[in-house]
Coordinates of C-alpha atoms and ligand atoms in Angstrom, one line a residue:
M22 CA -3.0 -29.2 7.0
L23 CA -1.0 -27.4 4.3
K24 CA 0.5 -24.0 4.7
G25 CA 0.9 -21.1 2.3
T26 CA 0.9 -17.4 2.4
G27 CA -2.4 -15.7 3.2
V28 CA -2.7 -12.9 0.7
S29 CA -6.4 -12.0 0.9
G30 CA -8.2 -12.3 4.3
G31 CA -11.3 -14.3 5.1
I32 CA -12.3 -17.9 5.3
G33 CA -13.3 -19.8 2.2
I34 CA -15.1 -23.2 2.3
G35 CA -16.0 -24.8 -1.0
R36 CA -15.2 -27.3 -3.7
I37 CA -11.9 -27.3 -5.5
L38 CA -11.9 -26.5 -9.2
L39 CA -8.5 -27.5 -10.6
A40 CA -7.5 -25.0 -13.2
E41 CA -5.3 -27.3 -15.3
E42 CA -3.0 -25.6 -17.7
H43 CA -3.4 -26.6 -21.3
S44 CA -0.3 -27.8 -23.0
L45 CA 1.4 -25.2 -25.1
E46 CA 4.0 -27.5 -26.4
Y47 CA 5.0 -27.3 -30.0
T48 CA 7.9 -28.4 -32.2
P49 CA 9.9 -25.3 -33.2
G50 CA 10.0 -25.2 -36.9
Q51 CA 11.7 -23.3 -39.7
V52 CA 9.6 -21.2 -42.0
T53 CA 10.3 -20.2 -45.6
D54 CA 7.3 -17.9 -46.1
T55 CA 8.5 -15.4 -43.5
H56 CA 6.0 -12.8 -44.8
S57 CA 2.9 -14.8 -43.9
E58 CA 4.5 -16.0 -40.7
T59 CA 4.9 -12.4 -39.6
K60 CA 1.3 -11.8 -40.5
R61 CA 0.3 -14.8 -38.4
L62 CA 2.2 -13.3 -35.5
R63 CA 0.6 -9.9 -36.0
D64 CA -2.9 -11.4 -36.2
A65 CA -2.3 -13.4 -33.0
V66 CA -1.1 -10.2 -31.2
R67 CA -4.1 -8.3 -32.4
L68 CA -6.5 -11.0 -31.3
F69 CA -4.7 -11.2 -27.9
C70 CA -5.1 -7.4 -27.5
E71 CA -8.8 -7.5 -28.4
K72 CA -9.4 -10.4 -25.9
T73 CA -7.4 -8.6 -23.2
E74 CA -9.3 -5.4 -23.7
K75 CA -12.5 -7.3 -23.1
Q76 CA -11.0 -8.7 -19.9
A77 CA -10.0 -5.2 -18.9
Q78 CA -13.6 -4.1 -19.3
S79 CA -15.0 -6.9 -17.2
L80 CA -12.3 -6.3 -14.5
M81 CA -13.4 -2.7 -14.5
I82 CA -16.8 -3.9 -13.3
S83 CA -15.7 -6.7 -11.0
A84 CA -12.7 -5.0 -9.4
G85 CA -12.2 -1.3 -10.5
K86 CA -10.5 1.1 -12.9
E87 CA -7.1 0.7 -11.4
E88 CA -7.2 -3.1 -11.6
A89 CA -8.4 -2.9 -15.2
E90 CA -5.1 -1.1 -15.9
I91 CA -3.3 -4.4 -15.2
M92 CA -4.8 -5.9 -18.3
R93 CA -4.0 -2.7 -20.3
G94 CA -0.4 -3.2 -19.1
H95 CA -0.5 -6.6 -20.8
I96 CA -1.7 -5.0 -24.1
A97 CA 1.2 -2.5 -23.9
I98 CA 3.7 -5.4 -23.4
A99 CA 2.3 -7.3 -26.4
N100 CA 2.5 -4.2 -28.5
D101 CA 5.9 -3.1 -27.3
P102 CA 7.6 -1.9 -30.5
F103 CA 11.1 -3.0 -29.5
M104 CA 9.9 -6.5 -28.6
L105 CA 7.8 -6.9 -31.8
T106 CA 10.7 -5.7 -34.0
E107 CA 13.0 -8.2 -32.4
V108 CA 10.5 -11.0 -32.8
E109 CA 9.9 -10.1 -36.4
K110 CA 13.7 -10.1 -37.0
L111 CA 13.8 -13.7 -35.7
I112 CA 10.9 -14.7 -38.0
S113 CA 12.8 -13.1 -40.9
G114 CA 15.7 -15.4 -40.0
G115 CA 13.4 -18.4 -40.6
Q116 CA 12.2 -19.2 -37.0
C117 CA 8.5 -19.9 -36.6
A118 CA 6.3 -17.3 -34.9
E119 CA 5.8 -19.4 -31.7
A120 CA 9.6 -19.9 -31.1
S121 CA 10.4 -16.3 -32.0
F122 CA 7.8 -14.8 -29.7
E123 CA 8.6 -17.2 -26.9
S124 CA 12.3 -16.6 -26.9
M125 CA 11.9 -12.8 -26.7
C126 CA 9.4 -13.1 -23.9
D127 CA 11.8 -15.5 -22.0
M128 CA 14.6 -13.1 -22.4
F129 CA 12.5 -10.4 -20.7
I130 CA 11.2 -12.8 -18.0
Q131 CA 14.8 -13.7 -17.2
I132 CA 15.9 -10.1 -16.9
F133 CA 12.9 -9.0 -14.8
S134 CA 13.0 -12.0 -12.5
S135 CA 16.7 -11.7 -11.7
T136 CA 16.2 -8.4 -9.8
D137 CA 15.5 -8.1 -6.1
D138 CA 12.8 -5.5 -6.7
D139 CA 9.2 -6.8 -6.3
V140 CA 7.8 -4.4 -8.8
T141 CA 10.2 -5.5 -11.5
K142 CA 9.6 -9.1 -10.6
Q143 CA 6.0 -8.5 -11.1
R144 CA 6.8 -7.4 -14.7
A145 CA 8.1 -10.9 -15.3
E146 CA 4.8 -12.3 -14.2
D147 CA 3.0 -10.0 -16.7
V148 CA 5.3 -11.0 -19.6
R149 CA 4.6 -14.7 -18.7
D150 CA 0.9 -14.0 -18.9
V151 CA 1.2 -12.3 -22.3
K152 CA 3.4 -15.1 -23.6
T153 CA 0.9 -17.8 -22.6
G154 CA -2.0 -15.8 -24.1
V155 CA -0.3 -15.1 -27.5
L156 CA 1.2 -18.7 -27.7
A157 CA -2.3 -20.2 -27.0
I158 CA -3.7 -18.1 -29.9
L159 CA -0.9 -19.1 -32.3
L160 CA -1.3 -22.8 -31.4
G161 CA -5.1 -22.7 -31.4
V162 CA -5.3 -23.9 -27.8
S163 CA -8.0 -22.6 -25.5
T164 CA -6.6 -21.3 -22.3
A165 CA -8.1 -22.3 -18.9
S166 CA -11.4 -20.5 -18.5
L167 CA -13.0 -20.1 -15.2
S168 CA -16.1 -18.3 -16.4
D169 CA -18.3 -21.4 -15.8
A170 CA -17.1 -22.1 -12.3
P171 CA -20.2 -23.1 -10.2
A172 CA -21.2 -21.4 -7.0
G173 CA -19.0 -22.3 -4.0
T174 CA -15.8 -22.8 -6.0
I175 CA -12.3 -22.7 -4.7
I176 CA -10.0 -22.2 -7.7
C177 CA -6.8 -24.2 -7.4
A178 CA -4.1 -23.3 -9.9
K179 CA -0.4 -23.6 -10.3
E180 CA -0.3 -19.9 -11.1
L181 CA -3.3 -17.7 -11.3
T182 CA -3.0 -14.9 -13.8
P183 CA -4.9 -11.7 -13.9
S184 CA -6.4 -12.7 -17.2
M185 CA -7.9 -15.8 -15.6
L186 CA -9.3 -13.8 -12.8
A187 CA -10.7 -11.3 -15.2
E188 CA -13.1 -14.0 -16.5
I189 CA -14.5 -15.2 -13.2
N190 CA -18.0 -14.6 -11.9
K191 CA -16.8 -13.4 -8.5
E192 CA -20.1 -14.3 -6.8
N193 CA -19.3 -18.0 -7.4
I194 CA -15.7 -18.0 -6.2
V195 CA -15.2 -18.5 -2.4
G196 CA -11.5 -19.0 -2.4
I197 CA -8.2 -19.0 -4.4
L198 CA -5.4 -21.4 -3.9
T199 CA -2.2 -21.4 -5.8
E200 CA 1.3 -23.0 -5.9
T201 CA 3.1 -19.8 -6.8
G202 CA 2.4 -16.1 -6.2
S203 CA 3.0 -13.6 -3.3
T204 CA 1.3 -10.8 -1.5
T205 CA 2.4 -8.3 -4.1
S206 CA 1.5 -10.3 -7.2
H207 CA -1.2 -8.8 -9.4
S208 CA -3.6 -11.7 -8.7
A209 CA -3.2 -11.2 -5.0
I210 CA -4.0 -7.6 -5.4
L211 CA -7.1 -8.5 -7.5
A212 CA -8.2 -11.1 -4.9
R213 CA -8.1 -8.5 -2.2
V214 CA -10.0 -6.0 -4.3
M215 CA -12.6 -8.6 -5.2
D216 CA -12.7 -9.6 -1.5
I217 CA -12.0 -13.3 -2.2
P218 CA -10.0 -15.2 0.4
A219 CA -6.7 -16.4 -1.1
V220 CA -3.7 -18.4 -0.1
M221 CA -0.7 -18.5 -2.4
S222 CA 2.6 -20.2 -2.5
V223 CA 1.3 -23.5 -1.2
P224 CA 4.0 -26.1 -2.2
G225 CA 2.6 -29.1 -4.0
I226 CA -1.0 -28.0 -3.9
M227 CA -1.7 -29.1 -7.5
A228 CA -0.6 -32.6 -6.8
A229 CA -2.4 -32.8 -3.4
A230 CA -5.8 -31.3 -4.3
K231 CA -8.5 -33.2 -6.1
D232 CA -11.1 -31.7 -8.4
K233 CA -14.5 -31.3 -6.7
D234 CA -13.1 -32.2 -3.2
T235 CA -14.2 -30.0 -0.3
A236 CA -11.5 -27.6 1.0
I237 CA -11.1 -24.9 3.6
I238 CA -8.7 -22.0 3.2
D239 CA -7.9 -19.2 5.7
G240 CA -6.6 -16.2 3.8
T241 CA -5.3 -14.6 7.0
T242 CA -3.2 -17.4 8.4
G243 CA -2.4 -19.2 5.1
D244 CA -3.9 -22.5 6.4
V245 CA -5.3 -24.9 3.9
I246 CA -7.3 -28.0 4.8
L247 CA -8.1 -30.5 2.0
S248 CA -11.0 -32.9 2.6
P249 CA -11.7 -31.6 6.1
D250 CA -13.5 -33.7 8.7
E251 CA -16.8 -32.8 10.3
E252 CA -15.2 -31.1 13.3
Q253 CA -13.0 -28.9 11.1
L254 CA -15.9 -28.0 8.9
E255 CA -17.9 -27.0 11.9
K256 CA -15.1 -25.0 13.4
Y257 CA -14.3 -23.0 10.3
T258 CA -18.0 -22.5 9.3
A259 CA -18.5 -20.9 12.7
A260 CA -15.3 -18.8 12.4
R261 CA -16.4 -17.6 8.9
E262 CA -19.8 -16.6 10.3
T263 CA -18.2 -14.6 13.1
L264 CA -15.9 -12.9 10.6
L265 CA -18.8 -12.0 8.3
R266 CA -20.8 -10.7 11.2
Q267 CA -17.9 -8.5 12.3
R268 CA -17.5 -7.2 8.8
A269 CA -21.2 -6.4 8.6
E270 CA -21.0 -4.7 11.9
L271 CA -18.1 -2.5 10.6
E272 CA -20.0 -1.6 7.5
K273 CA -22.5 0.2 9.7
F274 CA -19.8 2.8 10.3
R275 CA -19.4 3.6 6.6
G276 CA -20.5 7.1 5.8
K277 CA -20.8 8.0 9.5
V278 CA -19.1 10.9 11.3
T279 CA -16.1 9.8 13.4
A280 CA -17.3 10.6 16.9
S281 CA -16.9 9.4 20.5
A282 CA -19.9 8.0 22.3
D283 CA -20.6 11.4 23.8
G284 CA -20.4 13.2 20.5
T285 CA -16.9 14.7 20.2
V286 CA -16.0 14.7 16.5
Y287 CA -12.5 13.5 15.4
K288 CA -10.8 13.5 12.0
L289 CA -10.1 10.0 10.7
V290 CA -7.7 10.1 7.7
C291 CA -5.4 7.8 5.9
N292 CA -1.7 7.2 5.3
I293 CA -0.7 6.9 1.7
G294 CA 2.5 6.3 -0.4
K295 CA 1.3 7.1 -3.9
P296 CA -1.3 9.4 -5.3
D297 CA -3.5 6.5 -6.4
D298 CA -3.6 5.3 -2.8
A299 CA -5.8 8.3 -2.2
I300 CA -8.5 6.4 -4.2
K301 CA -8.2 3.5 -1.7
A302 CA -8.4 6.0 1.1
M303 CA -11.7 7.4 -0.3
E304 CA -13.1 3.9 -1.0
A305 CA -12.3 2.9 2.6
D306 CA -14.3 6.0 3.8
G307 CA -11.2 7.9 5.0
E308 CA -11.8 11.6 5.5
G309 CA -8.7 12.7 3.7
V310 CA -5.0 12.0 4.0
G311 CA -3.0 12.6 7.1
L312 CA 0.3 11.4 5.8
F313 CA 1.5 11.2 2.2
R314 CA 4.9 9.6 2.4
T315 CA 6.5 11.2 -0.7
E316 CA 9.7 9.2 -0.5
F317 CA 7.9 6.4 -2.5
L318 CA 7.8 8.8 -5.5
F319 CA 11.5 9.2 -5.3
M320 CA 12.1 5.4 -4.7
D321 CA 10.2 4.5 -7.9
K322 CA 12.6 6.6 -10.0
T323 CA 16.2 6.4 -11.2
S324 CA 16.8 10.1 -10.7
V325 CA 15.3 12.9 -8.6
P326 CA 11.7 13.5 -10.0
T327 CA 11.5 17.0 -11.6
E328 CA 9.3 19.8 -10.2
E329 CA 6.8 19.1 -13.0
E330 CA 6.7 15.3 -12.2
Q331 CA 6.2 15.9 -8.5
F332 CA 3.6 18.7 -9.1
N333 CA 1.6 16.3 -11.3
E334 CA 1.6 13.6 -8.6
Y335 CA 0.7 15.9 -5.7
K336 CA -2.0 17.6 -7.8
R337 CA -3.4 14.2 -8.7
A338 CA -3.7 13.2 -5.0
A339 CA -5.3 16.6 -4.3
L340 CA -7.8 16.3 -7.1
I341 CA -8.7 12.7 -6.1
L342 CA -9.5 14.0 -2.6
R343 CA -11.8 16.8 -3.8
G344 CA -11.0 19.3 -1.2
K345 CA -10.5 16.8 1.7
P346 CA -7.3 17.4 3.6
L347 CA -4.0 16.2 2.1
I348 CA -0.9 16.4 4.3
I349 CA 2.2 16.0 2.2
R350 CA 5.3 15.1 4.1
T351 CA 8.5 16.3 2.6
L352 CA 11.1 13.8 1.7
D353 CA 12.0 11.4 4.6
I354 CA 15.0 9.5 3.5
G355 CA 17.9 8.0 5.4
G356 CA 17.4 5.7 8.3
D357 CA 16.0 2.5 6.7
K358 CA 14.9 4.3 3.5
D359 CA 17.6 4.5 0.9
I360 CA 17.4 6.0 -2.5
P361 CA 20.4 4.7 -4.4
Y362 CA 20.7 7.5 -6.9
L363 CA 21.1 10.1 -4.2
G364 CA 24.4 8.5 -3.3
L365 CA 23.9 8.8 0.5
A366 CA 27.1 7.9 2.4
K367 CA 26.9 4.7 4.4
E368 CA 26.6 5.7 8.1
E369 CA 27.6 4.0 11.3
N370 CA 24.2 4.8 12.8
P371 CA 21.8 5.8 10.0
F372 CA 18.8 6.4 12.3
M373 CA 20.8 9.0 14.2
G374 CA 22.3 10.4 11.0
F375 CA 21.7 12.4 7.9
R376 CA 18.0 11.9 7.5
A377 CA 14.8 13.6 6.5
I378 CA 14.7 17.4 7.2
R379 CA 18.4 17.3 8.0
Y380 CA 19.2 16.1 4.5
C381 CA 16.7 18.4 2.8
L382 CA 17.9 21.5 4.5
K383 CA 21.4 20.7 3.4
N384 CA 20.3 19.9 -0.2
Q385 CA 18.3 23.0 -0.9
E386 CA 17.9 22.5 -4.6
L387 CA 16.1 19.2 -4.1
F388 CA 14.1 20.6 -1.2
R389 CA 13.1 23.8 -3.1
T390 CA 12.0 21.6 -6.0
Q391 CA 9.7 19.6 -3.8
L392 CA 8.3 22.5 -1.9
R393 CA 7.6 24.5 -5.1
A394 CA 5.8 21.4 -6.5
I395 CA 3.7 21.1 -3.3
L396 CA 2.9 24.8 -3.2
R397 CA 1.7 24.7 -6.8
A398 CA -0.4 21.6 -6.1
S399 CA -2.0 23.5 -3.2
A400 CA -4.0 25.5 -5.7
F401 CA -5.9 22.3 -6.5
G402 CA -7.1 21.1 -3.1
N403 CA -6.7 21.3 0.7
V404 CA -3.0 20.7 0.9
S405 CA -0.7 21.1 3.9
I406 CA 3.1 20.7 4.3
M407 CA 4.7 18.5 7.0
F408 CA 8.4 18.3 7.9
P409 CA 9.6 15.0 9.2
M410 CA 12.1 14.2 12.0
I411 CA 12.1 17.6 13.6
T412 CA 14.4 17.8 16.7
C413 CA 14.8 21.6 17.2
V414 CA 13.2 24.9 16.5
E415 CA 15.8 26.0 14.0
E416 CA 14.7 23.2 11.6
V417 CA 11.1 24.4 11.6
R418 CA 12.2 28.0 11.2
E419 CA 14.5 27.2 8.3
G420 CA 11.9 25.1 6.6
R421 CA 9.2 27.7 7.0
A422 CA 11.5 30.5 5.8
L423 CA 12.2 28.5 2.6
V424 CA 8.5 28.1 2.0
E425 CA 8.0 31.8 2.4
E426 CA 10.8 32.5 -0.1
L427 CA 9.2 30.2 -2.6
K428 CA 5.8 31.7 -2.0
A429 CA 7.2 35.1 -2.9
E430 CA 8.8 33.6 -6.0
L431 CA 5.5 32.1 -7.1
R432 CA 3.6 35.3 -6.4
L433 CA 6.0 37.2 -8.6
Q434 CA 5.6 34.7 -11.4
G435 CA 1.8 34.8 -11.0
T436 CA 1.6 31.1 -10.3
A437 CA -1.4 30.0 -8.2
F438 CA -0.9 28.5 -4.7
D439 CA -2.8 28.5 -1.4
E440 CA -1.6 31.6 0.5
N441 CA -2.8 30.1 3.8
I442 CA -1.1 26.7 3.4
Q443 CA -0.6 25.1 6.8
I444 CA 2.9 24.0 7.8
G445 CA 3.1 21.3 10.4
I446 CA 5.7 18.9 11.8
M447 CA 6.0 15.3 12.7
T448 CA 6.8 14.9 16.4
E449 CA 8.6 11.6 16.2
T450 CA 11.9 12.2 18.0
A451 CA 12.5 12.3 21.7
A452 CA 13.7 16.0 21.5
S453 CA 10.5 17.0 19.7
G454 CA 8.5 15.5 22.6
V455 CA 10.5 17.2 25.2
I456 CA 10.4 20.7 23.6
A457 CA 6.8 20.2 22.2
D458 CA 5.8 23.5 23.8
L459 CA 8.5 25.4 21.9
L460 CA 7.8 23.7 18.6
A461 CA 4.0 24.3 19.0
K462 CA 4.7 28.0 18.8
E463 CA 6.4 27.5 15.4
S464 CA 4.0 25.0 13.8
D465 CA 0.5 25.0 12.5
F466 CA -0.1 21.4 13.5
F467 CA 1.6 18.3 15.0
S468 CA 1.4 14.8 13.8
I469 CA 2.8 12.2 16.2
G470 CA 4.9 9.5 14.4
T471 CA 4.8 6.8 17.0
N472 CA 6.8 4.4 14.7
D473 CA 9.9 6.5 15.2
L474 CA 8.9 8.2 18.5
T475 CA 8.8 4.7 20.1
G476 CA 12.2 3.9 18.7
Y477 CA 13.9 7.2 19.6
T478 CA 12.3 7.4 23.1
M479 CA 13.2 3.8 24.0
A480 CA 16.5 3.9 22.1
A481 CA 15.3 0.6 20.6
D482 CA 15.6 -0.3 16.9
R483 CA 12.3 -1.9 15.9
G484 CA 14.2 -4.2 13.5
N485 CA 16.4 -5.6 16.3
S486 CA 14.7 -8.6 17.9
D487 CA 17.0 -8.5 20.9
V488 CA 15.5 -5.2 22.0
S489 CA 12.0 -5.6 20.5
Y490 CA 10.5 -6.1 24.0
L491 CA 11.3 -2.4 24.6
Y492 CA 9.7 -1.3 21.3
S493 CA 6.1 -0.6 22.3
P494 CA 4.0 2.6 22.4
L495 CA 2.6 1.2 25.7
Q496 CA 5.9 1.8 27.4
P497 CA 5.3 4.4 30.2
G498 CA 8.1 6.5 28.6
V499 CA 6.4 6.6 25.2
L500 CA 3.0 7.3 26.7
R501 CA 4.3 10.2 28.7
M502 CA 5.9 11.6 25.6
I503 CA 2.6 11.3 23.7
K504 CA 0.8 13.0 26.5
S505 CA 3.1 15.9 26.7
I506 CA 3.0 16.4 22.9
T507 CA -0.8 16.5 22.9
E508 CA -0.9 18.9 26.0
A509 CA 1.6 21.2 24.3
A510 CA -0.5 21.3 21.2
A511 CA -3.7 22.0 23.2
A512 CA -2.0 24.8 25.1
A513 CA -0.9 26.4 21.8
G514 CA -4.3 25.8 20.3
I515 CA -3.1 23.7 17.3
P516 CA -4.4 20.4 16.1
V517 CA -2.5 17.3 16.9
G518 CA -2.8 14.1 14.9
M519 CA -1.1 10.7 15.0
C520 CA 0.1 8.9 11.9
G521 CA 2.2 6.1 13.4
E522 CA 0.7 2.6 13.6
A523 CA -0.4 3.2 17.2
A524 CA -3.2 5.4 16.0
A525 CA -5.1 2.3 14.9
D526 CA -4.3 0.2 18.0
P527 CA -7.6 -0.4 19.9
M528 CA -5.6 -0.4 23.2
M529 CA -4.1 3.0 22.4
I530 CA -7.4 4.6 21.4
P531 CA -8.9 5.4 24.8
L532 CA -5.6 6.9 25.9
L533 CA -5.4 9.0 22.7
L534 CA -8.9 10.3 23.2
S535 CA -8.2 11.2 26.8
F536 CA -4.9 12.9 25.9
G537 CA -6.8 15.1 23.4
L538 CA -5.7 13.8 20.0
T539 CA -7.8 15.5 17.3
E540 CA -6.9 13.4 14.2
F541 CA -6.2 9.7 13.6
S542 CA -4.3 8.8 10.4
V543 CA -4.3 5.1 9.7
S544 CA -4.0 2.7 6.8
A545 CA -7.1 2.5 4.6
P546 CA -8.2 -1.0 5.8
S547 CA -8.3 0.2 9.4
V548 CA -10.6 3.2 8.9
L549 CA -13.9 1.5 9.9
T550 CA -12.4 -0.4 12.8
V551 CA -10.9 2.8 14.2
R552 CA -14.2 4.7 13.7
K553 CA -16.1 1.9 15.6
C554 CA -13.5 1.8 18.3
I555 CA -13.7 5.6 18.9
S556 CA -17.5 5.5 19.0
S557 CA -17.3 3.1 21.9
W558 CA -15.7 5.5 24.3
T559 CA -17.0 8.5 26.2
K560 CA -14.4 11.1 27.4
A561 CA -15.2 10.2 31.0
G562 CA -14.6 6.5 30.3
A563 CA -11.4 7.1 28.4
D564 CA -10.2 9.4 31.2
R565 CA -10.8 6.7 33.8
V566 CA -8.8 4.1 31.9
T567 CA -6.0 6.6 31.2
E568 CA -5.7 7.7 34.8
K569 CA -5.2 4.1 35.8
V570 CA -2.8 3.4 32.9
M571 CA -0.7 6.4 33.8
S572 CA -0.4 5.2 37.4
L573 CA 1.1 1.9 36.3
S574 CA 4.9 1.4 36.1
T575 CA 5.5 -1.2 33.4
Q576 CA 4.4 -1.9 29.9
K577 CA 3.4 -5.4 31.0
E578 CA 1.1 -4.1 33.7
I579 CA -0.4 -1.5 31.3
E580 CA -1.0 -4.1 28.6
E581 CA -2.6 -6.6 31.0
Y582 CA -4.9 -3.9 32.4
L583 CA -5.9 -2.6 28.9
K584 CA -6.7 -6.2 27.9
T585 CA -9.4 -6.2 30.6
V586 CA -11.1 -3.0 29.4
V587 CA -10.6 -3.1 25.6
K588 CA -12.8 -5.5 23.8
Ligands
PEP628 C1 6.3 7.4 12.1 O1 7.5 7.4 12.4 O2 5.4 7.0 13.0 C2 5.8 7.6 10.8 C3 4.5 7.7 10.5 O3 6.7 7.8 9.8 P1 7.5 6.6 9.1 O4 6.8 5.3 9.5 O5 7.3 6.9 7.6 O6 8.8 6.8 9.5
MG629 MG1 8.8 8.4 11.0

């Protein structure tokens, strides 16, 4: 068995199609007629762009609008004025079009791949794809085409480019296997969107695999079996069928109300990091957004995004959601989330330090800019504001006072915003759990952040493997904390959601139903699973389980008991 990185889930069983790369070798030559050589380059770039636009259109159908933009990005690279001017300068110096184009692309590839940042590294992959495409046209070589792949094909390639994937008939492809690539590469993203199992980064796969041989790939574990025996085929065929059955079962919950078996309705929303993730939330049948982590907008920039930039991003998310709830969390930096251009001082203990609301209240200009942008976006949808990492009442009061000040400012200017915008808090620190009754009087809603709440309650850093045995929401300490937060919210009559990972944990769900949680905010792929899970519990059933759980003394006992009642 070979091992790679599973980047798109599911099991693929089929016949290998080796996507051999055609040689793009040439002898770099000198040219004298630089004018016609420049024309040759421009024609090749034009042809490349036309071909790529067609690929973008077919990707639009097979994958989606956002995915088609990957190909439009390639067109933008090929047409980049700086790059083309530099290439043409090289041609004017007498270098042939192939060598001139290739050397400029290689320069960018080297710059982009030398960073640690995944997004920039991805740009190197894009430039490589453009380089291959344009060189193939200049050399008159046809690039590997997968459009004729027969039904039941597992594509096996050294590197699979988005342009190759744009040409496939996805009904015929049951798996993707590559020697390079990672979870964040464009082809991995495309494989997930197209729902094709994929394993990438399998060392030596091109040498090991034979064309037309049977293979099995597991896109979740990254396992690859070439020429499987009968027993392996039987085992994986059965596993694939179970998986497909489970998926079909989940699909029954698409478009349904999220409700318990005895009819109590819950809100099931998604966590997002970028406005466009709201599209994924909608596609996953989420009922809105329970947590928009705005720090990602800041992380993608080299300086603080302006009010206008932020307003456009928040407005975009609100418009995508068409009136469905959008909870925008104000900047949560510090801890493990650094933003280099803010110049945060290195701290001995960053998780206990100058983080989130603490930073924002001390950096009023930055905070005001964000709050104004959110308020203005509230005119375009169902927007709420949420403050992270609250530990005391003063933080909520100060934050709210600032919002009131900004509302008054906007009113004077005649700028539209939602007068009734709701202002809630994340309850994710130990103190917020203990004084939840006091905080509930000052907040329009709570959202329990179990990722941090578990860490702060247990005094256990989730990144430290020596103490990871303590880091579990099933610890009695954390469960009591969650219970008291939900009780405080109920007593004050405010909604209480959960946006930490625990909200999607089937073992936690009966407990959360019993405690009285009203909203579950989960990652988009978990929506249907959580809806199904909620539908399997009645309040009485969840209460029975919870009563037993709360009588147990250790996390191990709790987990073992829950395993017996949660399927
Ligand atoms: C949490 O702490 O549970 C949470 C949702 O916030 P983050 O993971 O962004 O810290
Ligand atoms: Mg948190």
